XYZ file of C-alpha atoms in Angstrom:
540
model
C -8.905 1.758 -4.685
C -8.260 3.930 -1.663
C -11.237 6.279 -1.571
C -11.398 7.218 2.086
C -12.930 10.494 3.124
C -10.292 13.194 3.450
C -11.238 16.485 5.136
C -8.465 19.005 5.757
C -8.368 22.695 6.500
C -7.498 23.235 2.835
C -10.150 20.981 1.303
C -13.757 19.925 1.897
C -14.186 16.316 0.801
C -17.107 15.495 -1.495
C -16.818 11.700 -1.320
C -19.356 9.735 0.703
C -18.357 7.607 3.648
C -16.608 8.103 6.943
C -12.951 8.736 7.465
C -11.043 5.619 8.497
C -10.539 5.215 12.232
C -7.989 2.518 12.958
C -8.918 2.402 16.659
C -12.523 1.543 15.767
C -11.279 -1.393 13.704
C -9.215 -2.780 16.574
C -11.649 -2.117 19.432
C -15.033 -3.236 18.099
C -16.480 -5.362 20.912
C -16.665 -5.642 24.677
C -17.839 -3.402 27.493
C -17.162 0.340 27.778
C -16.138 0.339 24.132
C -16.224 4.136 23.707
C -14.200 4.689 26.874
C -11.606 2.135 25.767
C -11.355 3.773 22.344
C -10.829 7.228 23.828
C -8.227 5.873 26.233
C -6.396 4.107 23.414
C -6.409 7.226 21.225
C -5.073 9.154 24.217
C -2.028 6.848 24.259
C -1.478 6.825 20.480
C 0.386 9.308 18.329
C -1.429 12.622 18.191
C -1.142 15.464 15.657
C -1.390 17.866 18.605
C 1.878 16.646 20.124
C 4.582 19.296 19.537
C 7.117 16.792 18.151
C 4.821 14.924 15.761
C 5.426 17.275 12.846
C 9.192 16.715 13.092
C 8.894 12.933 12.654
C 5.649 12.535 10.677
C 5.520 14.563 7.480
C 2.203 13.507 5.920
C -1.184 11.958 6.667
C -0.084 8.704 5.082
C 2.933 8.379 7.383
C 0.686 9.264 10.327
C -1.729 6.414 9.512
C 1.107 3.958 9.032
C 2.481 4.885 12.440
C -0.966 4.357 13.988
C -1.265 0.934 12.392
C 2.283 -0.057 13.360
C 1.519 0.883 16.957
C -1.761 -1.051 17.094
C -0.610 -4.145 15.217
C 2.878 -4.694 16.631
C 3.060 -2.765 19.919
C -0.527 -2.551 21.153
C 0.314 -2.291 24.857
C 3.031 0.338 24.474
C 2.536 4.081 24.995
C 3.522 6.208 22.031
C 6.095 8.903 22.952
C 4.178 11.422 20.827
C 0.788 10.774 22.393
C -1.012 13.371 24.458
C -0.774 11.030 27.447
C 3.021 11.047 27.195
C 3.068 14.830 26.776
C 0.745 15.547 29.722
C 2.601 13.092 31.933
C 5.936 14.707 31.048
C 4.496 18.098 32.016
C 3.232 16.702 35.322
C 6.547 14.989 36.063
C 8.450 18.156 35.185
C 6.317 20.023 37.720
C 7.318 17.435 40.340
C 10.961 17.835 39.319
C 10.674 21.619 39.586
C 9.509 21.176 43.183
C 12.579 19.037 43.839
C 14.967 21.429 42.120
C 13.779 24.790 43.373
C 11.458 24.232 46.361
C 12.769 21.229 48.257
C 16.262 22.644 49.051
C 14.741 25.920 50.286
C 11.750 24.644 52.242
C 13.239 21.573 53.926
C 15.691 23.421 56.253
C 12.811 25.523 57.648
C 10.193 22.754 57.797
C 9.528 20.874 61.063
C 10.566 17.261 60.991
C 7.037 15.877 61.336
C 5.701 18.082 58.496
C 8.211 17.055 55.822
C 6.430 13.794 55.042
C 3.138 15.578 54.432
C 4.777 18.323 52.385
C 6.372 15.955 49.874
C 3.909 13.085 50.072
C 3.379 13.025 46.268
C 7.033 13.196 45.242
C 8.177 9.626 45.790
C 5.013 7.909 44.460
C 5.470 10.007 41.322
C 8.956 8.563 40.854
C 7.637 5.028 41.274
C 5.010 5.716 38.613
C 7.716 7.253 36.403
C 9.795 4.077 36.622
C 6.775 1.963 35.679
C 5.641 4.194 32.814
C 9.171 4.404 31.385
C 9.157 0.662 30.687
C 6.009 1.028 28.554
C 6.719 4.299 26.730
C 8.636 4.395 23.461
C 11.188 7.034 22.585
C 12.282 8.940 19.458
C 15.675 7.912 18.096
C 17.062 11.274 17.026
C 20.121 9.935 15.214
C 18.106 7.966 12.667
C 14.915 10.038 12.999
C 12.658 7.111 13.900
C 10.308 6.196 16.749
C 11.215 3.132 18.833
C 8.273 1.163 20.275
C 9.803 -2.295 20.583
C 9.440 -3.348 24.270
C 12.870 -4.979 24.411
C 14.593 -1.948 22.907
C 12.707 0.418 25.216
C 13.569 -1.640 28.305
C 17.213 -1.993 27.298
C 17.566 1.738 26.642
C 15.941 2.683 29.959
C 18.029 0.234 31.993
C 21.197 1.630 30.418
C 20.287 5.263 31.011
C 18.122 6.497 33.892
C 16.766 3.428 35.662
C 19.405 3.369 38.421
C 19.103 7.137 38.865
C 15.326 6.890 39.283
C 15.693 4.095 41.828
C 18.175 6.173 43.837
C 15.692 9.058 43.799
C 13.194 6.852 45.659
C 15.727 5.725 48.275
C 15.424 8.832 50.549
C 11.896 7.725 51.410
C 13.219 4.300 52.405
C 16.000 5.844 54.503
C 13.464 8.089 56.253
C 11.209 5.100 56.948
C 14.060 2.982 58.356
C 15.145 5.901 60.525
C 11.648 6.336 61.944
C 11.533 2.613 62.797
C 14.889 2.774 64.569
C 16.724 0.571 62.090
C 19.031 3.472 61.218
C 20.280 5.991 63.769
C 19.181 9.545 63.107
C 22.393 11.080 64.499
C 24.722 8.765 62.606
C 27.007 10.683 60.218
C 26.515 8.230 57.360
C 22.733 8.362 57.713
C 22.744 12.148 57.711
C 24.964 12.131 54.622
C 22.681 9.702 52.797
C 19.621 11.814 53.581
C 20.993 14.811 51.672
C 23.156 13.059 49.055
C 20.451 10.749 47.667
C 18.011 13.575 46.798
C 20.788 15.217 44.781
C 20.473 12.406 42.208
C 17.193 13.998 41.163
C 19.236 16.611 39.322
C 20.301 13.903 36.858
C 16.808 14.333 35.411
C 17.400 18.040 34.798
C 17.869 17.565 31.048
C 14.506 15.746 30.960
C 13.013 18.806 32.670
C 14.504 21.176 30.071
C 13.373 18.999 27.151
C 9.825 19.071 28.499
C 9.950 22.854 28.789
C 11.030 22.993 25.154
C 8.075 20.794 24.161
C 5.751 23.114 26.083
C 7.318 26.037 24.201
C 6.601 24.337 20.881
C 3.061 23.482 21.965
C 2.217 27.001 23.126
C 4.231 28.901 20.498
C 6.364 30.635 23.128
C 9.181 32.800 21.778
C 12.465 30.973 21.194
C 14.564 33.819 22.545
C 12.445 34.346 25.644
C 12.728 30.611 26.225
C 16.530 30.814 26.002
C 16.498 33.649 28.540
C 14.213 31.641 30.834
C 16.401 28.553 30.469
C 19.501 30.580 31.332
C 17.826 31.907 34.482
C 16.693 28.417 35.513
C 20.179 27.010 34.947
C 21.712 29.750 37.070
C 19.181 29.326 39.883
C 19.569 25.542 39.822
C 23.349 25.852 39.968
C 23.148 28.225 42.941
C 20.667 25.958 44.735
C 22.899 22.902 44.301
C 25.987 24.764 45.501
C 24.156 26.284 48.473
C 22.721 22.917 49.484
C 26.083 21.177 49.303
C 27.879 23.930 51.238
C 25.119 24.047 53.854
C 25.097 20.281 54.396
C 28.898 19.999 54.536
C 29.645 22.951 56.819
C 26.757 22.181 59.172
C 28.842 19.289 60.460
C 31.272 21.812 62.010
C 30.276 23.260 65.352
C 31.242 26.800 64.362
C 28.392 26.843 61.815
C 25.674 25.244 63.948
C 23.898 28.544 64.516
C 23.875 29.536 60.824
C 20.695 29.121 58.777
C 20.280 27.874 55.233
C 19.528 31.441 54.151
C 22.866 32.634 55.524
C 24.703 29.967 53.559
C 22.770 30.755 50.376
C 23.535 34.477 50.676
C 27.223 33.762 51.266
C 27.403 31.396 48.302
C 25.786 33.944 45.977
C 28.147 36.701 47.106
C 31.243 34.553 46.615
C 30.092 33.103 43.290
C 29.247 36.539 41.918
C 32.682 37.719 43.165
C 31.333 40.624 45.202
C 32.628 39.585 48.656
C 34.005 36.729 50.756
C 30.581 35.911 52.141
C 28.749 36.858 55.307
C 30.942 34.802 57.603
C 34.503 33.589 57.503
C 36.590 31.361 59.704
C 40.127 30.108 59.976
C 39.137 26.558 59.102
C 40.933 25.052 56.114
C 37.661 23.637 54.804
C 36.106 27.104 54.750
C 39.009 28.501 52.739
C 38.960 25.616 50.296
C 35.220 26.007 49.769
C 35.645 29.741 49.161
C 38.300 29.049 46.521
C 36.090 26.448 44.839
C 33.146 28.841 44.860
C 35.255 31.554 43.239
C 36.226 29.093 40.509
C 32.568 28.138 40.107
C 31.717 31.815 39.853
C 34.250 32.215 37.070
C 32.631 29.294 35.227
C 29.180 30.824 35.735
C 30.330 34.121 34.267
C 31.623 32.263 31.219
C 28.351 30.338 30.886
C 26.336 33.552 31.087
C 28.498 34.982 28.315
C 28.037 31.813 26.240
C 24.255 31.899 26.661
C 24.165 35.579 25.750
C 26.236 34.918 22.622
C 24.019 31.945 21.742
C 20.909 34.110 21.930
C 22.642 36.822 19.938
C 23.873 34.380 17.315
C 20.500 32.702 16.905
C 18.732 36.009 16.622
C 21.110 37.518 14.107
C 21.898 34.360 12.143
C 19.146 31.837 11.467
C 16.162 33.967 12.400
C 17.616 37.024 10.768
C 18.181 35.173 7.478
C 14.664 33.802 7.539
C 13.162 37.150 8.457
C 15.176 38.793 5.696
C 13.721 36.405 3.128
C 10.204 36.755 4.507
C 10.496 40.546 4.659
C 11.746 40.655 1.073
C 8.842 38.490 -0.060
C 6.401 40.603 1.925
C 7.813 43.790 0.403
C 7.464 42.328 -3.089
C 3.866 41.343 -2.348
C 3.047 44.852 -1.181
C 4.805 46.383 -4.171
C 2.856 44.175 -6.572
C -0.363 44.867 -4.609
C -1.187 41.159 -4.453
C -4.365 40.118 -2.602
C -4.289 38.654 0.907
C -5.144 35.153 -0.324
C -2.150 35.174 -2.660
C 0.068 36.325 0.208
C -1.093 33.381 2.351
C -0.318 30.916 -0.420
C 3.169 32.316 -0.906
C 4.011 31.976 2.785
C 2.385 28.532 2.876
C 4.785 27.505 0.113
C 7.785 28.904 1.989
C 6.781 27.211 5.248
C 6.204 23.855 3.538
C 9.478 23.939 1.633
C 11.774 25.219 4.382
C 9.903 23.898 7.464
C 10.698 27.108 9.364
C 14.429 26.464 8.815
C 15.618 28.602 5.928
C 18.473 27.323 3.790
C 20.024 28.520 0.567
C 19.547 25.717 -1.917
C 22.069 27.072 -4.420
C 24.794 26.954 -1.766
C 23.992 23.334 -0.924
C 24.095 22.429 -4.615
C 27.534 24.014 -4.949
C 29.094 22.236 -1.966
C 27.763 18.771 -2.880
C 28.937 16.698 -5.814
C 26.683 15.779 -8.704
C 27.119 12.089 -7.906
C 26.021 12.658 -4.307
C 22.963 14.654 -5.365
C 22.062 11.943 -7.867
C 22.535 9.252 -5.227
C 20.207 11.077 -2.814
C 17.569 11.514 -5.520
C 17.795 7.848 -6.508
C 17.465 6.724 -2.893
C 14.400 8.876 -2.205
C 12.570 7.815 -5.373
C 13.516 4.112 -5.379
C 10.370 2.845 -3.660
C 7.997 4.881 -5.826
C 9.496 3.840 -9.170
C 9.478 0.147 -8.257
C 5.669 0.198 -8.140
C 5.130 1.366 -11.732
C 3.818 -1.585 -13.740
C 5.205 -0.233 -17.023
C 8.696 -0.255 -15.489
C 8.613 -3.936 -14.514
C 10.515 -4.967 -17.649
C 13.244 -2.369 -17.224
C 16.600 -3.471 -15.761
C 17.862 -1.817 -12.611
C 20.529 0.181 -14.472
C 17.882 1.941 -16.573
C 15.717 2.557 -13.519
C 18.681 4.200 -11.806
C 19.067 6.584 -14.753
C 15.342 7.364 -14.725
C 15.444 8.155 -11.016
C 18.378 10.478 -11.576
C 16.309 12.326 -14.214
C 13.477 13.201 -11.824
C 12.802 16.805 -10.874
C 11.158 17.897 -7.624
C 8.123 20.197 -7.593
C 5.864 21.610 -4.867
C 2.134 22.213 -5.251
C -0.171 24.036 -2.854
C -3.785 23.122 -1.992
C -5.987 23.852 -4.988
C -3.172 23.700 -7.557
C -4.051 21.633 -10.631
C -1.193 19.220 -11.347
C -2.713 17.782 -14.513
C -5.955 18.755 -16.255
C -8.373 16.554 -18.154
C -8.219 17.048 -21.905
C -4.670 18.408 -21.932
C -1.946 16.538 -23.791
C 0.170 14.517 -21.379
C 3.956 14.637 -21.597
C 5.063 13.534 -18.103
C 4.215 11.398 -15.067
C 4.339 12.180 -11.356
C 5.380 10.408 -8.132
C 3.978 11.692 -4.822
C 6.737 12.048 -2.238
C 4.585 13.691 0.456
C 1.049 15.001 0.461
C -2.417 14.128 -0.816
C -4.032 14.755 -4.216
C -7.586 14.191 -5.445
C -8.529 12.674 -8.809
C -11.557 14.267 -10.483
C -13.568 13.537 -13.602
C -13.825 16.208 -16.327
C -17.098 17.306 -14.686
C -15.366 17.824 -11.336
C -16.646 14.752 -9.482
C -14.138 13.315 -7.001
C -13.033 9.770 -7.823
C -10.277 8.881 -5.362
C -7.333 10.165 -3.356
C -3.662 9.428 -3.920
C -1.096 9.755 -1.157
C 2.579 9.181 -0.381
C 4.181 6.696 -2.768
C 1.408 6.831 -5.381
C 2.027 7.725 -9.028
C -0.077 8.824 -11.967
C 0.235 9.722 -15.663
C 2.717 6.986 -16.632
C 0.929 6.175 -19.908
C 1.790 9.645 -21.216
C 5.472 8.693 -21.247
C 5.044 6.535 -24.362
C 1.571 7.309 -25.745
C 0.681 10.727 -27.119
C -2.808 10.977 -25.557
C -4.849 13.528 -23.669
C -5.380 13.307 -19.925
C -8.643 11.590 -18.961
C -8.900 13.088 -15.461
C -7.865 16.110 -13.428
C -5.475 15.770 -10.486
C -5.576 18.528 -7.884
C -3.524 19.014 -4.713
C -5.513 18.692 -1.468
C -2.647 19.437 0.912
C 0.795 20.920 0.250
C 2.464 18.279 -1.933
C 6.021 17.462 -2.884
C 6.161 15.398 -6.089
C 8.752 14.055 -8.511
C 8.225 14.698 -12.212
C 9.524 12.520 -15.072
C 9.253 14.047 -18.559
C 8.671 12.008 -21.715
C 11.815 13.386 -23.378
C 13.987 12.267 -20.464
C 12.323 8.852 -20.418
C 12.833 8.277 -24.150
C 16.422 9.497 -23.939
C 17.191 6.834 -21.334
C 15.386 3.884 -22.978
C 16.081 4.657 -26.664
C 19.053 2.280 -26.654
C 16.689 -0.579 -25.774
C 14.145 -0.629 -28.638
C 12.748 -4.049 -27.709
C 11.899 -2.905 -24.189
C 10.435 0.318 -25.534
C 8.138 -1.641 -27.863
C 6.950 -3.815 -24.977
C 6.262 -0.766 -22.817
C 4.439 0.930 -25.701
C 2.235 -2.140 -26.229
C 1.435 -2.385 -22.522
C 0.609 1.318 -22.375
C -1.788 1.069 -25.329
C -3.488 -1.934 -23.766
C -3.875 -0.197 -20.417
C -5.077 3.010 -22.041
C -7.795 1.070 -23.862
C -8.893 -0.451 -20.550
C -8.902 2.819 -18.619
C -10.787 5.065 -21.037
C -14.144 3.278 -21.001
C -16.686 6.101 -21.057
C -20.380 6.477 -20.423
C -22.656 7.110 -23.320
C -22.344 10.853 -22.803
C -18.575 10.506 -23.054
C -17.911 12.558 -19.928
C -17.688 10.230 -16.920
C -14.928 7.736 -16.155
C -16.035 4.245 -15.234
C -12.585 2.961 -14.370
C -9.776 5.081 -13.051
C -8.153 2.691 -10.633
C -5.751 1.383 -13.268
C -4.600 4.686 -14.631
C -4.307 6.336 -11.221
C -2.796 3.572 -9.185
C -2.756 3.831 -5.401
C 0.513 2.354 -4.274
C -0.079 2.754 -0.543
C 1.229 -0.485 1.062
C -1.739 -0.520 3.453
C -4.146 -0.579 0.525
C -2.143 -3.314 -1.201
C -2.172 -5.412 1.972
C -5.933 -5.109 2.293
C -6.344 -6.047 -1.369
C -4.137 -9.127 -1.000
C -6.214 -10.342 1.912
């Protein structure tokens, strides 16, 4: 039986024993054992990572991910570890220096001081290349986490590896120039020295994704973040244009006396369509660049409009719908004069069900076919129903009908799902969440988690419940009623008799009582834990 200690913010565990620590099981000998454990936890999936809650829905899934990481991919870095998050923040800071500081500072920095100013930039890229080969990534299309070394290496080589190598090349060009291998005044060398750093902007999406993770971690406003992202995009676009114009036109003698600031001011004026710039000439290249900048300015104006409409749409669509629902619920609570604790439970239910993304379930039901809804329900519940011992004799066609008869319910921490002494008329499958099994006196017996089931004997035997099951965390469960079960299997009387006999036999085994008739001595059979990890340990 899985009876590990389970403390949450909703529940204080009463069972004895320590909570399982998978790292302790894997690192149990050697020197600096505590340091090695902390370092390993630092590189494993963390509940504090802002993306963990989008890929890991329950404690059971979290533990399985920890075990998968340690057993199969021990030397990989989990993409949702705090190490990966902190390193992304650090690397984004380095990228911000490249995007917004390097193009402005370099033209005004003496030649001998540039190496000292950006001494940490290129080593950071070398470390980034190395770390990328050992860090997994989330596969958004299938909503999984990839840790396989071959898959990680293949994905990195196909995406950003060449870009990252090119970002390190300016340091090599500078070194070869200082040693006299390359001529400083050569046109091709000068072109390489400003073109190669521009490849750093290929990592700009990585920079924005990290900012979004920081927003999720800190709880920063979504709309303020969109405004900030729009400003950063505009500034980055202006910096890239100014740098390119400055480096190209500096090759003409007529612009030798112009500074980088003059070029930046001219670019901004032309792009914003307020003037032709601070200086003009009769050169064809100057006219062509002015035309291109005007076209770029037109594109920028469109992008600003698109960003403004995106912010407007998000504010008055998704958020407005959610706020409308929450405001209506809040108004009802105030009208009914419900206590604060009841208000918290109501909003906890809404947050657990909708995951901060409100949807109208009735609309979804209308636009999807009954067959599709049944197929989805059957697929979700397939694994749970296969573990019920009483269902072993049922053919797959009957199991499919039983799965289609399931109904979904949500319970909050403290809700009693079944109560000892009450007549049982249904069974439950845990889709997500944790429940605690208690004796009639309230003593905790065990915990059931994702994939577990309980109450199956009540489907065929008219008996009272022998234990109480209470939700520890917000739980999503499937319910199968006795009437629905009998309706499906009534055409197979032989199977029904076998199931009835098995249920009576199991009920006789699981209701052994103490002399006072109040304490359970065996609940592991009635309340089966179907966690694969527990089954694996039992088989060993």
